[in-house]
Phi, psi and omega in degrees: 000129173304149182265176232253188190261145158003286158298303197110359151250153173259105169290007170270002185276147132328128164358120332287159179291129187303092182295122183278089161310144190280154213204148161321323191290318189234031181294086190279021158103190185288297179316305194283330182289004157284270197304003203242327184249339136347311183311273180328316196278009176274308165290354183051039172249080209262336133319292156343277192295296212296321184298308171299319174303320185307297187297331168292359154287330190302344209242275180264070164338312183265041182247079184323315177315320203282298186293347204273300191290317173317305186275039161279285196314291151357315167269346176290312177313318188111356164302028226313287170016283178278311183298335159296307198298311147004261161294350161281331188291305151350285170254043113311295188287327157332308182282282216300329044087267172317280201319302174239006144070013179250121177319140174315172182184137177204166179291300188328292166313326169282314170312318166282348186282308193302310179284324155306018192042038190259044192282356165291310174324278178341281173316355210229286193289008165238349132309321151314307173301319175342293203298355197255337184226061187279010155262022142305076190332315195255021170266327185306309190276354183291311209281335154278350138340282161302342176261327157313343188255358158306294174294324191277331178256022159248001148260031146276000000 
């Protein structure tokens, strides 16, 4: 399998460009996926960076930094709207951030933590979504799954 391009499009699709979801292989974390979309609003190249923050939101939601620079992009468009809602979201993940001293956390991030063989991290940040939604059906079954998949690999 090829490996996927850089920016995170496939240029060989037609109009719009085929987005390459982010995957343990080709996740490059939260730091690079900033400065990599920082990179982008410099080069005024604001497709680009918008495609990347999105999928880096998709991963860490409550990454202020993330929402702050979408509404740079936005606001370079000409976009005010969306660059407001933007920077409220923003200094959301800030307060909240501040406010309880509690790591961001989303299932996605965890999942991907899980698959990277990061399973204490994982297990850390799905107990936290637990203590915040603990009648979440698929925060329930991620977590039994994983003590299945616990078990079966201390009785190998």
């Amino acid at each position: 399998m090829p490996n996927p391009p850089q920016d995170g499009l496939d240029n060989r699709a037609s109009t719009p460009p085929y987005r390459v979801l982010p995957t343990p292989q080709n996740w490059r974390g939260v730091a690079q996926g900033l400065k990599d979309a920082g990179t982008l609003l410099r080069l005024h190249l604001y497709a680009k960076a918008e495609d990347a923050l999105l999928q880096l939101l998709e991963f860490a939601p409550m990454e202020g930094k993330a929402w702050h620079l979408l509404g740079r992009c936005h606001q370079e468009q000409q976009r005010h709207a969306k660059a407001l809602e933007c920077f409220e979201r923003a200094a959301c993940c800030y307060a909240n951030q501040n406010s309880n001293d509690m790591p961001p956390a989303s299932a996605r991030l965890a999942r991907l933590m899980w698959d990277q063989g990061e399973e204490d991290g994982a297990r850390s940040m799905l107990d936290l979504l637990l203590m915040r939604q603990p009648d979440d059906m698929s925060l329930l079954a991620m977590r039994q799954e994983w003590q299945g998949e616990m078990l079966l690999e201390a009785a190998e």
